[in-house]
Amino acid sequence: MEAKKERRRHYETIFIVAPTLTDAASKELAEKYAKLVESKAGTMLRQDDWGKKKMAYEIEKHATGRYYYFRYIGTAAALNALERSL
């Protein structure tokens, strides 16, 4: 019997980083998440830093946050690993 291959799909993820982190720390965190996707046989297609933006409502007393956008191809395992890590 052949092993069943997991289907690779296109995914988009947007996440917000606390504005108290430095630019270098924020970028390092985004790189960590991108490497996590790639370690689970994912392929990063696009990785954007949208910068600091005002949020619609405060989260943990922060009115702004640094937004990141990922577009990637991967399996459900890559998506689950990223969501767990976030």
Tab-separated table of N, CA and C in Angstrom:
chain	number	residue	atom	x	y	z
A	1	MET	N	0.815	-1.175	0.000
A	1	MET	CA	0.000	0.000	0.000
A	1	MET	C	0.866	1.249	0.000
A	2	GLU	N	0.451	2.248	-0.788
A	2	GLU	CA	1.187	3.500	-0.826
A	2	GLU	C	0.786	4.383	0.344
A	3	ALA	N	1.751	5.127	0.828
A	3	ALA	CA	1.445	6.086	1.896
A	3	ALA	C	0.657	7.240	1.289
A	4	LYS	N	-0.375	7.642	1.968
A	4	LYS	CA	-1.216	8.720	1.471
A	4	LYS	C	-0.485	10.054	1.640
A	5	LYS	N	-0.364	10.806	0.533
A	5	LYS	CA	0.305	12.101	0.575
A	5	LYS	C	-0.676	13.160	1.053
A	6	GLU	N	-0.180	14.024	1.922
A	6	GLU	CA	-1.019	15.124	2.384
A	6	GLU	C	-1.103	16.175	1.293
A	7	ARG	N	-2.269	16.727	1.119
A	7	ARG	CA	-2.488	17.718	0.077
A	7	ARG	C	-1.883	19.062	0.480
A	8	ARG	N	-1.165	19.671	-0.462
A	8	ARG	CA	-0.578	20.994	-0.238
A	8	ARG	C	-1.563	22.045	-0.735
A	9	ARG	N	-1.840	23.029	0.102
A	9	ARG	CA	-2.790	24.086	-0.223
A	9	ARG	C	-2.152	25.449	0.003
A	10	HIS	N	-2.806	26.466	-0.534
A	10	HIS	CA	-2.391	27.847	-0.316
A	10	HIS	C	-3.031	28.352	0.975
A	11	TYR	N	-2.236	29.020	1.798
A	11	TYR	CA	-2.731	29.583	3.060
A	11	TYR	C	-2.277	31.027	3.182
A	12	GLU	N	-3.068	31.814	3.921
A	12	GLU	CA	-2.703	33.173	4.278
A	12	GLU	C	-2.868	33.308	5.778
A	13	THR	N	-1.917	33.950	6.414
A	13	THR	CA	-1.984	34.176	7.856
A	13	THR	C	-1.572	35.617	8.132
A	14	ILE	N	-2.365	36.303	8.928
A	14	ILE	CA	-2.031	37.641	9.386
A	14	ILE	C	-1.932	37.567	10.902
A	15	PHE	N	-0.834	38.064	11.442
A	15	PHE	CA	-0.706	38.071	12.893
A	15	PHE	C	-0.175	39.425	13.344
A	16	ILE	N	-0.456	39.746	14.601
A	16	ILE	CA	-0.098	41.040	15.173
A	16	ILE	C	0.915	40.821	16.290
A	17	VAL	N	1.992	41.595	16.249
A	17	VAL	CA	3.050	41.526	17.253
A	17	VAL	C	2.906	42.743	18.163
A	18	ALA	N	3.195	42.569	19.429
A	18	ALA	CA	3.095	43.664	20.402
A	18	ALA	C	3.960	44.852	19.965
A	19	PRO	N	3.449	46.066	20.093
A	19	PRO	CA	4.211	47.243	19.662
A	19	PRO	C	5.401	47.558	20.563
A	20	THR	N	5.484	46.905	21.700
A	20	THR	CA	6.595	47.155	22.625
A	20	THR	C	7.890	46.475	22.184
A	21	LEU	N	7.796	45.514	21.256
A	21	LEU	CA	9.001	44.858	20.742
A	21	LEU	C	9.749	45.794	19.805
A	22	THR	N	11.061	45.693	19.795
A	22	THR	CA	11.861	46.492	18.866
A	22	THR	C	11.661	45.976	17.448
A	23	ASP	N	12.042	46.780	16.470
A	23	ASP	CA	11.925	46.361	15.070
A	23	ASP	C	12.706	45.081	14.814
A	24	ALA	N	13.917	45.004	15.370
A	24	ALA	CA	14.755	43.814	15.177
A	24	ALA	C	14.111	42.581	15.799
A	25	ALA	N	13.550	42.727	16.986
A	25	ALA	CA	12.914	41.589	17.658
A	25	ALA	C	11.670	41.139	16.903
A	26	SER	N	10.909	42.085	16.357
A	26	SER	CA	9.716	41.745	15.583
A	26	SER	C	10.089	40.976	14.324
A	27	LYS	N	11.129	41.453	13.638
A	27	LYS	CA	11.569	40.774	12.413
A	27	LYS	C	12.107	39.384	12.716
A	28	GLU	N	12.816	39.255	13.829
A	28	GLU	CA	13.343	37.957	14.241
A	28	GLU	C	12.203	36.981	14.522
A	29	LEU	N	11.146	37.466	15.145
A	29	LEU	CA	9.983	36.632	15.437
A	29	LEU	C	9.297	36.187	14.143
A	30	ALA	N	9.154	37.099	13.195
A	30	ALA	CA	8.543	36.755	11.908
A	30	ALA	C	9.386	35.717	11.166
A	31	GLU	N	10.697	35.867	11.217
A	31	GLU	CA	11.586	34.886	10.575
A	31	GLU	C	11.455	33.514	11.230
A	32	LYS	N	11.309	33.513	12.544
A	32	LYS	CA	11.133	32.250	13.278
A	32	LYS	C	9.878	31.527	12.781
A	33	TYR	N	8.792	32.281	12.609
A	33	TYR	CA	7.544	31.672	12.132
A	33	TYR	C	7.662	31.207	10.683
A	34	ALA	N	8.366	31.962	9.849
A	34	ALA	CA	8.570	31.561	8.455
A	34	ALA	C	9.391	30.267	8.389
A	35	LYS	N	10.424	30.167	9.211
A	35	LYS	CA	11.240	28.948	9.238
A	35	LYS	C	10.440	27.751	9.748
A	36	LEU	N	9.510	28.009	10.665
A	36	LEU	CA	8.648	26.937	11.175
A	36	LEU	C	7.796	26.366	10.053
A	37	VAL	N	7.218	27.238	9.230
A	37	VAL	CA	6.419	26.784	8.084
A	37	VAL	C	7.282	25.962	7.136
A	38	GLU	N	8.482	26.456	6.840
A	38	GLU	CA	9.380	25.751	5.921
A	38	GLU	C	9.868	24.427	6.494
A	39	SER	N	9.989	24.334	7.812
A	39	SER	CA	10.430	23.082	8.430
A	39	SER	C	9.364	21.991	8.325
A	40	LYS	N	8.134	22.387	8.098
A	40	LYS	CA	7.028	21.429	7.941
A	40	LYS	C	6.669	21.254	6.468
A	41	ALA	N	7.668	21.360	5.603
A	41	ALA	CA	7.529	21.164	4.152
A	41	ALA	C	6.649	22.225	3.512
A	42	GLY	N	6.635	23.425	4.085
A	42	GLY	CA	5.890	24.528	3.498
A	42	GLY	C	6.803	25.399	2.646
A	43	THR	N	6.209	26.174	1.756
A	43	THR	CA	6.950	27.079	0.894
A	43	THR	C	6.383	28.483	1.071
A	44	MET	N	7.211	29.405	1.541
A	44	MET	CA	6.773	30.785	1.712
A	44	MET	C	6.694	31.453	0.342
A	45	LEU	N	5.557	32.044	0.030
A	45	LEU	CA	5.381	32.762	-1.222
A	45	LEU	C	5.549	34.267	-1.024
A	46	ARG	N	5.065	34.737	0.121
A	46	ARG	CA	5.135	36.161	0.401
A	46	ARG	C	5.175	36.380	1.905
A	47	GLN	N	5.977	37.326	2.323
A	47	GLN	CA	6.113	37.647	3.742
A	47	GLN	C	6.231	39.165	3.835
A	48	ASP	N	5.168	39.830	4.297
A	48	ASP	CA	5.155	41.290	4.350
A	48	ASP	C	5.067	41.796	5.776
A	49	ASP	N	5.777	42.880	6.023
A	49	ASP	CA	5.675	43.616	7.279
A	49	ASP	C	4.821	44.842	6.964
A	50	TRP	N	3.591	44.868	7.464
A	50	TRP	CA	2.684	45.985	7.192
A	50	TRP	C	2.925	47.151	8.141
A	51	GLY	N	3.812	46.984	9.084
A	51	GLY	CA	4.150	48.068	9.998
A	51	GLY	C	3.171	48.195	11.156
A	52	LYS	N	3.383	49.261	11.947
A	52	LYS	CA	2.514	49.493	13.098
A	52	LYS	C	1.236	50.184	12.638
A	53	LYS	N	0.122	49.658	13.108
A	53	LYS	CA	-1.186	50.208	12.758
A	53	LYS	C	-2.053	50.271	13.997
A	54	LYS	N	-2.987	51.186	13.965
A	54	LYS	CA	-3.948	51.308	15.043
A	54	LYS	C	-4.954	50.170	14.908
A	55	MET	N	-5.238	49.502	16.012
A	55	MET	CA	-6.192	48.400	16.006
A	55	MET	C	-7.596	48.935	16.291
A	56	ALA	N	-8.605	48.189	15.900
A	56	ALA	CA	-9.985	48.602	16.113
A	56	ALA	C	-10.317	48.698	17.606
A	57	TYR	N	-9.698	47.849	18.392
A	57	TYR	CA	-9.888	47.889	19.844
A	57	TYR	C	-8.593	47.440	20.512
A	58	GLU	N	-8.440	47.798	21.757
A	58	GLU	CA	-7.217	47.466	22.486
A	58	GLU	C	-7.138	45.980	22.803
A	59	ILE	N	-5.938	45.451	22.722
A	59	ILE	CA	-5.649	44.080	23.122
A	59	ILE	C	-4.549	44.164	24.165
A	60	GLU	N	-4.821	43.676	25.347
A	60	GLU	CA	-3.885	43.749	26.465
A	60	GLU	C	-3.337	45.169	26.648
A	61	LYS	N	-4.236	46.149	26.578
A	61	LYS	CA	-3.950	47.576	26.786
A	61	LYS	C	-3.040	48.182	25.718
A	62	HIS	N	-2.964	47.552	24.539
A	62	HIS	CA	-2.205	48.095	23.411
A	62	HIS	C	-3.197	48.543	22.347
A	63	ALA	N	-3.093	49.800	21.928
A	63	ALA	CA	-3.983	50.343	20.893
A	63	ALA	C	-3.408	50.145	19.495
A	64	THR	N	-2.095	49.867	19.409
A	64	THR	CA	-1.456	49.620	18.116
A	64	THR	C	-0.748	48.268	18.150
A	65	GLY	N	-0.393	47.797	16.979
A	65	GLY	CA	0.352	46.548	16.872
A	65	GLY	C	1.067	46.493	15.536
A	66	ARG	N	2.104	45.686	15.444
A	66	ARG	CA	2.824	45.507	14.179
A	66	ARG	C	2.219	44.299	13.468
A	67	TYR	N	1.740	44.534	12.249
A	67	TYR	CA	1.062	43.512	11.476
A	67	TYR	C	2.027	42.820	10.518
A	68	TYR	N	1.903	41.497	10.435
A	68	TYR	CA	2.664	40.691	9.473
A	68	TYR	C	1.704	39.849	8.658
A	69	TYR	N	2.029	39.692	7.384
A	69	TYR	CA	1.208	38.910	6.454
A	69	TYR	C	2.078	37.821	5.840
A	70	PHE	N	1.607	36.578	5.929
A	70	PHE	CA	2.284	35.441	5.296
A	70	PHE	C	1.345	34.825	4.267
A	71	ARG	N	1.884	34.498	3.101
A	71	ARG	CA	1.179	33.664	2.130
A	71	ARG	C	2.122	32.507	1.834
A	72	TYR	N	1.610	31.288	1.944
A	72	TYR	CA	2.480	30.124	1.785
A	72	TYR	C	1.686	28.930	1.275
A	73	ILE	N	2.434	27.961	0.775
A	73	ILE	CA	1.868	26.681	0.344
A	73	ILE	C	2.360	25.652	1.346
A	74	GLY	N	1.449	24.827	1.824
A	74	GLY	CA	1.864	23.828	2.792
A	74	GLY	C	0.771	22.829	3.077
A	75	THR	N	1.083	21.939	3.961
A	75	THR	CA	0.130	20.922	4.381
A	75	THR	C	-0.581	21.408	5.640
A	76	ALA	N	-1.553	20.648	6.058
A	76	ALA	CA	-2.267	20.975	7.294
A	76	ALA	C	-1.301	20.961	8.478
A	77	ALA	N	-0.270	20.145	8.416
A	77	ALA	CA	0.720	20.076	9.497
A	77	ALA	C	1.451	21.412	9.647
A	78	ALA	N	1.774	22.052	8.527
A	78	ALA	CA	2.444	23.355	8.576
A	78	ALA	C	1.521	24.406	9.180
A	79	LEU	N	0.271	24.404	8.761
A	79	LEU	CA	-0.703	25.341	9.311
A	79	LEU	C	-0.911	25.131	10.809
A	80	ASN	N	-1.067	23.884	11.210
A	80	ASN	CA	-1.277	23.582	12.634
A	80	ASN	C	-0.062	23.973	13.479
A	81	ALA	N	1.133	23.721	12.977
A	81	ALA	CA	2.343	24.084	13.721
A	81	ALA	C	2.436	25.589	13.895
A	82	LEU	N	2.114	26.346	12.841
A	82	LEU	CA	2.171	27.800	12.916
A	82	LEU	C	1.117	28.319	13.890
A	83	GLU	N	-0.088	27.813	13.800
A	83	GLU	CA	-1.159	28.271	14.697
A	83	GLU	C	-0.857	27.945	16.161
A	84	ARG	N	-0.283	26.777	16.405
A	84	ARG	CA	0.097	26.419	17.781
A	84	ARG	C	1.162	27.376	18.312
A	85	SER	N	2.117	27.695	17.469
A	85	SER	CA	3.213	28.569	17.868
A	85	SER	C	2.745	29.999	18.112
A	86	LEU	N	1.817	30.448	17.292
A	86	LEU	CA	1.291	31.801	17.484
A	86	LEU	C	0.500	31.873	18.761
